[in-house]
Amino acid sequence: LGMWCSSDDSLHFEFVTVLVRDPRTQKEDSWHSYIDYEIFIHVSIKISPEILWTCTIASVRVGAYFRY
């Protein structure tokens, strides 16, 4: 998985590993059930938490469009 990150007026393409663990269905008997899970992000470079957080939020917002 790769992700584009912008910092200090430069654009970088970095490789990351995303692990999804422990999926659990919440409110199974409800019409509005959802899956709760843990996400671990491993990057191959040294990156500041602020930049990683910004890129993660952007990825989550893009993924939100694929809900059904």
PDB file of N, CA and C in Angstrom:
ATOM      1  N   LEU A   1       0.860  -1.174   0.000  1.00  0.00           N
ATOM      2  CA  LEU A   1       0.000   0.000   0.000  1.00  0.00           C
ATOM      3  C   LEU A   1       0.896   1.223   0.000  1.00  0.00           C
ATOM      4  N   GLY A   2       0.622   2.165  -0.850  1.00  0.00           N
ATOM      5  CA  GLY A   2       1.372   3.406  -0.884  1.00  0.00           C
ATOM      6  C   GLY A   2       0.464   4.574  -0.605  1.00  0.00           C
ATOM      7  N   MET A   3       1.051   5.662  -0.165  1.00  0.00           N
ATOM      8  CA  MET A   3       0.241   6.834   0.141  1.00  0.00           C
ATOM      9  C   MET A   3       1.034   8.084  -0.206  1.00  0.00           C
ATOM     10  N   TRP A   4       0.322   9.064  -0.736  1.00  0.00           N
ATOM     11  CA  TRP A   4       0.944  10.351  -1.041  1.00  0.00           C
ATOM     12  C   TRP A   4       0.847  11.244   0.178  1.00  0.00           C
ATOM     13  N   CYS A   5       1.963  11.870   0.535  1.00  0.00           N
ATOM     14  CA  CYS A   5       1.986  12.798   1.659  1.00  0.00           C
ATOM     15  C   CYS A   5       2.673  14.075   1.212  1.00  0.00           C
ATOM     16  N   SER A   6       2.125  15.186   1.613  1.00  0.00           N
ATOM     17  CA  SER A   6       2.708  16.467   1.266  1.00  0.00           C
ATOM     18  C   SER A   6       3.214  17.143   2.527  1.00  0.00           C
ATOM     19  N   SER A   7       4.468  17.551   2.508  1.00  0.00           N
ATOM     20  CA  SER A   7       5.044  18.251   3.657  1.00  0.00           C
ATOM     21  C   SER A   7       6.157  19.169   3.177  1.00  0.00           C
ATOM     22  N   ASP A   8       6.257  20.318   3.791  1.00  0.00           N
ATOM     23  CA  ASP A   8       7.314  21.277   3.473  1.00  0.00           C
ATOM     24  C   ASP A   8       7.394  21.570   1.974  1.00  0.00           C
ATOM     25  N   ASP A   9       6.256  21.753   1.349  1.00  0.00           N
ATOM     26  CA  ASP A   9       6.178  22.082  -0.073  1.00  0.00           C
ATOM     27  C   ASP A   9       6.797  21.025  -0.988  1.00  0.00           C
ATOM     28  N   SER A  10       6.911  19.799  -0.528  1.00  0.00           N
ATOM     29  CA  SER A  10       7.402  18.729  -1.391  1.00  0.00           C
ATOM     30  C   SER A  10       6.444  17.549  -1.296  1.00  0.00           C
ATOM     31  N   LEU A  11       6.373  16.775  -2.356  1.00  0.00           N
ATOM     32  CA  LEU A  11       5.446  15.652  -2.413  1.00  0.00           C
ATOM     33  C   LEU A  11       6.244  14.356  -2.375  1.00  0.00           C
ATOM     34  N   HIS A  12       5.861  13.441  -1.488  1.00  0.00           N
ATOM     35  CA  HIS A  12       6.584  12.182  -1.318  1.00  0.00           C
ATOM     36  C   HIS A  12       5.622  11.015  -1.489  1.00  0.00           C
ATOM     37  N   PHE A  13       6.118   9.919  -2.038  1.00  0.00           N
ATOM     38  CA  PHE A  13       5.348   8.679  -2.085  1.00  0.00           C
ATOM     39  C   PHE A  13       6.051   7.692  -1.176  1.00  0.00           C
ATOM     40  N   GLU A  14       5.387   7.261  -0.129  1.00  0.00           N
ATOM     41  CA  GLU A  14       5.988   6.373   0.857  1.00  0.00           C
ATOM     42  C   GLU A  14       5.190   5.082   0.935  1.00  0.00           C
ATOM     43  N   PHE A  15       5.868   4.005   1.256  1.00  0.00           N
ATOM     44  CA  PHE A  15       5.206   2.720   1.423  1.00  0.00           C
ATOM     45  C   PHE A  15       4.897   2.483   2.884  1.00  0.00           C
ATOM     46  N   VAL A  16       3.718   2.010   3.139  1.00  0.00           N
ATOM     47  CA  VAL A  16       3.298   1.710   4.506  1.00  0.00           C
ATOM     48  C   VAL A  16       2.653   0.327   4.526  1.00  0.00           C
ATOM     49  N   THR A  17       2.653  -0.281   5.695  1.00  0.00           N
ATOM     50  CA  THR A  17       1.951  -1.535   5.907  1.00  0.00           C
ATOM     51  C   THR A  17       0.796  -1.261   6.845  1.00  0.00           C
ATOM     52  N   VAL A  18      -0.385  -1.687   6.461  1.00  0.00           N
ATOM     53  CA  VAL A  18      -1.573  -1.489   7.284  1.00  0.00           C
ATOM     54  C   VAL A  18      -2.085  -2.861   7.706  1.00  0.00           C
ATOM     55  N   LEU A  19      -2.198  -3.063   9.013  1.00  0.00           N
ATOM     56  CA  LEU A  19      -2.736  -4.305   9.554  1.00  0.00           C
ATOM     57  C   LEU A  19      -4.071  -4.017  10.211  1.00  0.00           C
ATOM     58  N   VAL A  20      -5.068  -4.799   9.866  1.00  0.00           N
ATOM     59  CA  VAL A  20      -6.387  -4.678  10.488  1.00  0.00           C
ATOM     60  C   VAL A  20      -6.568  -5.911  11.358  1.00  0.00           C
ATOM     61  N   ARG A  21      -6.860  -5.680  12.648  1.00  0.00           N
ATOM     62  CA  ARG A  21      -6.906  -6.789  13.591  1.00  0.00           C
ATOM     63  C   ARG A  21      -8.157  -6.736  14.443  1.00  0.00           C
ATOM     64  N   ASP A  22      -8.600  -7.891  14.849  1.00  0.00           N
ATOM     65  CA  ASP A  22      -9.672  -8.056  15.828  1.00  0.00           C
ATOM     66  C   ASP A  22     -11.000  -7.439  15.383  1.00  0.00           C
ATOM     67  N   PRO A  23     -11.508  -7.823  14.196  1.00  0.00           N
ATOM     68  CA  PRO A  23     -12.821  -7.287  13.803  1.00  0.00           C
ATOM     69  C   PRO A  23     -13.932  -7.876  14.672  1.00  0.00           C
ATOM     70  N   ARG A  24     -14.821  -7.008  15.141  1.00  0.00           N
ATOM     71  CA  ARG A  24     -15.953  -7.437  15.963  1.00  0.00           C
ATOM     72  C   ARG A  24     -17.200  -6.702  15.506  1.00  0.00           C
ATOM     73  N   THR A  25     -18.264  -7.430  15.330  1.00  0.00           N
ATOM     74  CA  THR A  25     -19.532  -6.815  14.957  1.00  0.00           C
ATOM     75  C   THR A  25     -20.202  -6.264  16.205  1.00  0.00           C
ATOM     76  N   GLN A  26     -20.602  -5.003  16.155  1.00  0.00           N
ATOM     77  CA  GLN A  26     -21.268  -4.341  17.270  1.00  0.00           C
ATOM     78  C   GLN A  26     -22.745  -4.170  16.932  1.00  0.00           C
ATOM     79  N   LYS A  27     -23.586  -4.285  17.928  1.00  0.00           N
ATOM     80  CA  LYS A  27     -25.039  -4.133  17.760  1.00  0.00           C
ATOM     81  C   LYS A  27     -25.567  -5.094  16.691  1.00  0.00           C
ATOM     82  N   GLU A  28     -25.237  -6.361  16.822  1.00  0.00           N
ATOM     83  CA  GLU A  28     -25.637  -7.347  15.813  1.00  0.00           C
ATOM     84  C   GLU A  28     -27.146  -7.429  15.627  1.00  0.00           C
ATOM     85  N   ASP A  29     -27.899  -7.197  16.680  1.00  0.00           N
ATOM     86  CA  ASP A  29     -29.350  -7.309  16.579  1.00  0.00           C
ATOM     87  C   ASP A  29     -30.010  -6.020  16.101  1.00  0.00           C
ATOM     88  N   SER A  30     -29.205  -4.996  15.860  1.00  0.00           N
ATOM     89  CA  SER A  30     -29.738  -3.693  15.464  1.00  0.00           C
ATOM     90  C   SER A  30     -29.670  -3.518  13.947  1.00  0.00           C
ATOM     91  N   TRP A  31     -30.521  -2.662  13.427  1.00  0.00           N
ATOM     92  CA  TRP A  31     -30.509  -2.317  12.005  1.00  0.00           C
ATOM     93  C   TRP A  31     -29.226  -1.573  11.641  1.00  0.00           C
ATOM     94  N   HIS A  32     -28.667  -0.827  12.610  1.00  0.00           N
ATOM     95  CA  HIS A  32     -27.468  -0.021  12.376  1.00  0.00           C
ATOM     96  C   HIS A  32     -26.239  -0.687  12.975  1.00  0.00           C
ATOM     97  N   SER A  33     -25.997  -1.941  12.659  1.00  0.00           N
ATOM     98  CA  SER A  33     -24.814  -2.625  13.171  1.00  0.00           C
ATOM     99  C   SER A  33     -23.570  -2.125  12.434  1.00  0.00           C
ATOM    100  N   TYR A  34     -22.417  -2.284  13.065  1.00  0.00           N
ATOM    101  CA  TYR A  34     -21.155  -1.864  12.465  1.00  0.00           C
ATOM    102  C   TYR A  34     -20.043  -2.777  12.943  1.00  0.00           C
ATOM    103  N   ILE A  35     -18.897  -2.716  12.269  1.00  0.00           N
ATOM    104  CA  ILE A  35     -17.745  -3.536  12.630  1.00  0.00           C
ATOM    105  C   ILE A  35     -16.704  -2.648  13.285  1.00  0.00           C
ATOM    106  N   ASP A  36     -16.241  -3.066  14.448  1.00  0.00           N
ATOM    107  CA  ASP A  36     -15.203  -2.369  15.199  1.00  0.00           C
ATOM    108  C   ASP A  36     -13.905  -3.153  15.024  1.00  0.00           C
ATOM    109  N   TYR A  37     -12.801  -2.475  14.732  1.00  0.00           N
ATOM    110  CA  TYR A  37     -11.532  -3.168  14.532  1.00  0.00           C
ATOM    111  C   TYR A  37     -10.376  -2.243  14.862  1.00  0.00           C
ATOM    112  N   GLU A  38      -9.177  -2.823  15.011  1.00  0.00           N
ATOM    113  CA  GLU A  38      -7.960  -2.069  15.287  1.00  0.00           C
ATOM    114  C   GLU A  38      -7.169  -1.933  13.989  1.00  0.00           C
ATOM    115  N   ILE A  39      -6.584  -0.765  13.782  1.00  0.00           N
ATOM    116  CA  ILE A  39      -5.752  -0.525  12.609  1.00  0.00           C
ATOM    117  C   ILE A  39      -4.351  -0.163  13.084  1.00  0.00           C
ATOM    118  N   PHE A  40      -3.346  -0.877  12.574  1.00  0.00           N
ATOM    119  CA  PHE A  40      -1.951  -0.586  12.870  1.00  0.00           C
ATOM    120  C   PHE A  40      -1.282  -0.124  11.591  1.00  0.00           C
ATOM    121  N   ILE A  41      -0.559   0.990  11.662  1.00  0.00           N
ATOM    122  CA  ILE A  41       0.130   1.532  10.499  1.00  0.00           C
ATOM    123  C   ILE A  41       1.629   1.502  10.770  1.00  0.00           C
ATOM    124  N   HIS A  42       2.369   0.814   9.897  1.00  0.00           N
ATOM    125  CA  HIS A  42       3.822   0.739   9.998  1.00  0.00           C
ATOM    126  C   HIS A  42       4.404   1.431   8.768  1.00  0.00           C
ATOM    127  N   VAL A  43       5.329   2.369   8.993  1.00  0.00           N
ATOM    128  CA  VAL A  43       5.962   3.069   7.877  1.00  0.00           C
ATOM    129  C   VAL A  43       7.433   2.692   7.826  1.00  0.00           C
ATOM    130  N   SER A  44       8.017   2.748   6.639  1.00  0.00           N
ATOM    131  CA  SER A  44       9.405   2.348   6.456  1.00  0.00           C
ATOM    132  C   SER A  44      10.385   3.501   6.635  1.00  0.00           C
ATOM    133  N   ILE A  45       9.888   4.689   6.887  1.00  0.00           N
ATOM    134  CA  ILE A  45      10.761   5.847   7.057  1.00  0.00           C
ATOM    135  C   ILE A  45      10.438   6.532   8.376  1.00  0.00           C
ATOM    136  N   LYS A  46      11.323   7.404   8.795  1.00  0.00           N
ATOM    137  CA  LYS A  46      11.050   8.211   9.976  1.00  0.00           C
ATOM    138  C   LYS A  46      10.164   9.372   9.542  1.00  0.00           C
ATOM    139  N   ILE A  47       9.026   9.475  10.174  1.00  0.00           N
ATOM    140  CA  ILE A  47       8.047  10.496   9.787  1.00  0.00           C
ATOM    141  C   ILE A  47       7.444  11.092  11.057  1.00  0.00           C
ATOM    142  N   SER A  48       7.157  12.357  11.023  1.00  0.00           N
ATOM    143  CA  SER A  48       6.598  12.995  12.212  1.00  0.00           C
ATOM    144  C   SER A  48       5.153  12.554  12.416  1.00  0.00           C
ATOM    145  N   PRO A  49       4.696  12.445  13.656  1.00  0.00           N
ATOM    146  CA  PRO A  49       3.309  12.036  13.921  1.00  0.00           C
ATOM    147  C   PRO A  49       2.278  12.962  13.284  1.00  0.00           C
ATOM    148  N   GLU A  50       2.592  14.257  13.174  1.00  0.00           N
ATOM    149  CA  GLU A  50       1.642  15.200  12.590  1.00  0.00           C
ATOM    150  C   GLU A  50       1.400  14.894  11.114  1.00  0.00           C
ATOM    151  N   ILE A  51       2.462  14.585  10.385  1.00  0.00           N
ATOM    152  CA  ILE A  51       2.317  14.272   8.961  1.00  0.00           C
ATOM    153  C   ILE A  51       1.563  12.961   8.793  1.00  0.00           C
ATOM    154  N   LEU A  52       1.916  11.944   9.578  1.00  0.00           N
ATOM    155  CA  LEU A  52       1.237  10.652   9.485  1.00  0.00           C
ATOM    156  C   LEU A  52      -0.236  10.798   9.807  1.00  0.00           C
ATOM    157  N   TRP A  53      -0.569  11.586  10.833  1.00  0.00           N
ATOM    158  CA  TRP A  53      -1.971  11.792  11.217  1.00  0.00           C
ATOM    159  C   TRP A  53      -2.737  12.461  10.083  1.00  0.00           C
ATOM    160  N   THR A  54      -2.154  13.468   9.457  1.00  0.00           N
ATOM    161  CA  THR A  54      -2.807  14.167   8.352  1.00  0.00           C
ATOM    162  C   THR A  54      -3.075  13.215   7.192  1.00  0.00           C
ATOM    163  N   CYS A  55      -2.103  12.388   6.849  1.00  0.00           N
ATOM    164  CA  CYS A  55      -2.281  11.435   5.748  1.00  0.00           C
ATOM    165  C   CYS A  55      -3.313  10.379   6.102  1.00  0.00           C
ATOM    166  N   THR A  56      -3.322   9.935   7.352  1.00  0.00           N
ATOM    167  CA  THR A  56      -4.287   8.921   7.786  1.00  0.00           C
ATOM    168  C   THR A  56      -5.700   9.464   7.715  1.00  0.00           C
ATOM    169  N   ILE A  57      -5.920  10.691   8.184  1.00  0.00           N
ATOM    170  CA  ILE A  57      -7.251  11.297   8.135  1.00  0.00           C
ATOM    171  C   ILE A  57      -7.715  11.406   6.685  1.00  0.00           C
ATOM    172  N   ALA A  58      -6.825  11.795   5.784  1.00  0.00           N
ATOM    173  CA  ALA A  58      -7.197  11.899   4.372  1.00  0.00           C
ATOM    174  C   ALA A  58      -7.604  10.541   3.825  1.00  0.00           C
ATOM    175  N   SER A  59      -6.885   9.482   4.194  1.00  0.00           N
ATOM    176  CA  SER A  59      -7.216   8.140   3.717  1.00  0.00           C
ATOM    177  C   SER A  59      -8.550   7.672   4.268  1.00  0.00           C
ATOM    178  N   VAL A  60      -8.816   7.958   5.527  1.00  0.00           N
ATOM    179  CA  VAL A  60     -10.082   7.550   6.140  1.00  0.00           C
ATOM    180  C   VAL A  60     -11.242   8.278   5.477  1.00  0.00           C
ATOM    181  N   ARG A  61     -11.080   9.551   5.187  1.00  0.00           N
ATOM    182  CA  ARG A  61     -12.148  10.305   4.535  1.00  0.00           C
ATOM    183  C   ARG A  61     -12.437   9.751   3.144  1.00  0.00           C
ATOM    184  N   VAL A  62     -11.399   9.347   2.422  1.00  0.00           N
ATOM    185  CA  VAL A  62     -11.610   8.749   1.108  1.00  0.00           C
ATOM    186  C   VAL A  62     -12.340   7.426   1.269  1.00  0.00           C
ATOM    187  N   GLY A  63     -11.950   6.612   2.247  1.00  0.00           N
ATOM    188  CA  GLY A  63     -12.583   5.322   2.471  1.00  0.00           C
ATOM    189  C   GLY A  63     -14.026   5.429   2.920  1.00  0.00           C
ATOM    190  N   ALA A  64     -14.408   6.534   3.513  1.00  0.00           N
ATOM    191  CA  ALA A  64     -15.777   6.702   4.001  1.00  0.00           C
ATOM    192  C   ALA A  64     -16.780   6.689   2.853  1.00  0.00           C
ATOM    193  N   TYR A  65     -16.354   7.049   1.655  1.00  0.00           N
ATOM    194  CA  TYR A  65     -17.261   7.057   0.513  1.00  0.00           C
ATOM    195  C   TYR A  65     -17.652   5.647   0.072  1.00  0.00           C
ATOM    196  N   PHE A  66     -16.898   4.638   0.492  1.00  0.00           N
ATOM    197  CA  PHE A  66     -17.169   3.272   0.060  1.00  0.00           C
ATOM    198  C   PHE A  66     -18.064   2.516   1.026  1.00  0.00           C
ATOM    199  N   ARG A  67     -18.608   3.186   2.024  1.00  0.00           N
ATOM    200  CA  ARG A  67     -19.531   2.535   2.946  1.00  0.00           C
ATOM    201  C   ARG A  67     -20.843   2.239   2.238  1.00  0.00           C
ATOM    202  N   TYR A  68     -21.482   1.168   2.670  1.00  0.00           N
ATOM    203  CA  TYR A  68     -22.802   0.844   2.111  1.00  0.00           C
ATOM    204  C   TYR A  68     -23.694   0.294   3.178  1.00  0.00           C
TER     205      TYR A  68
END
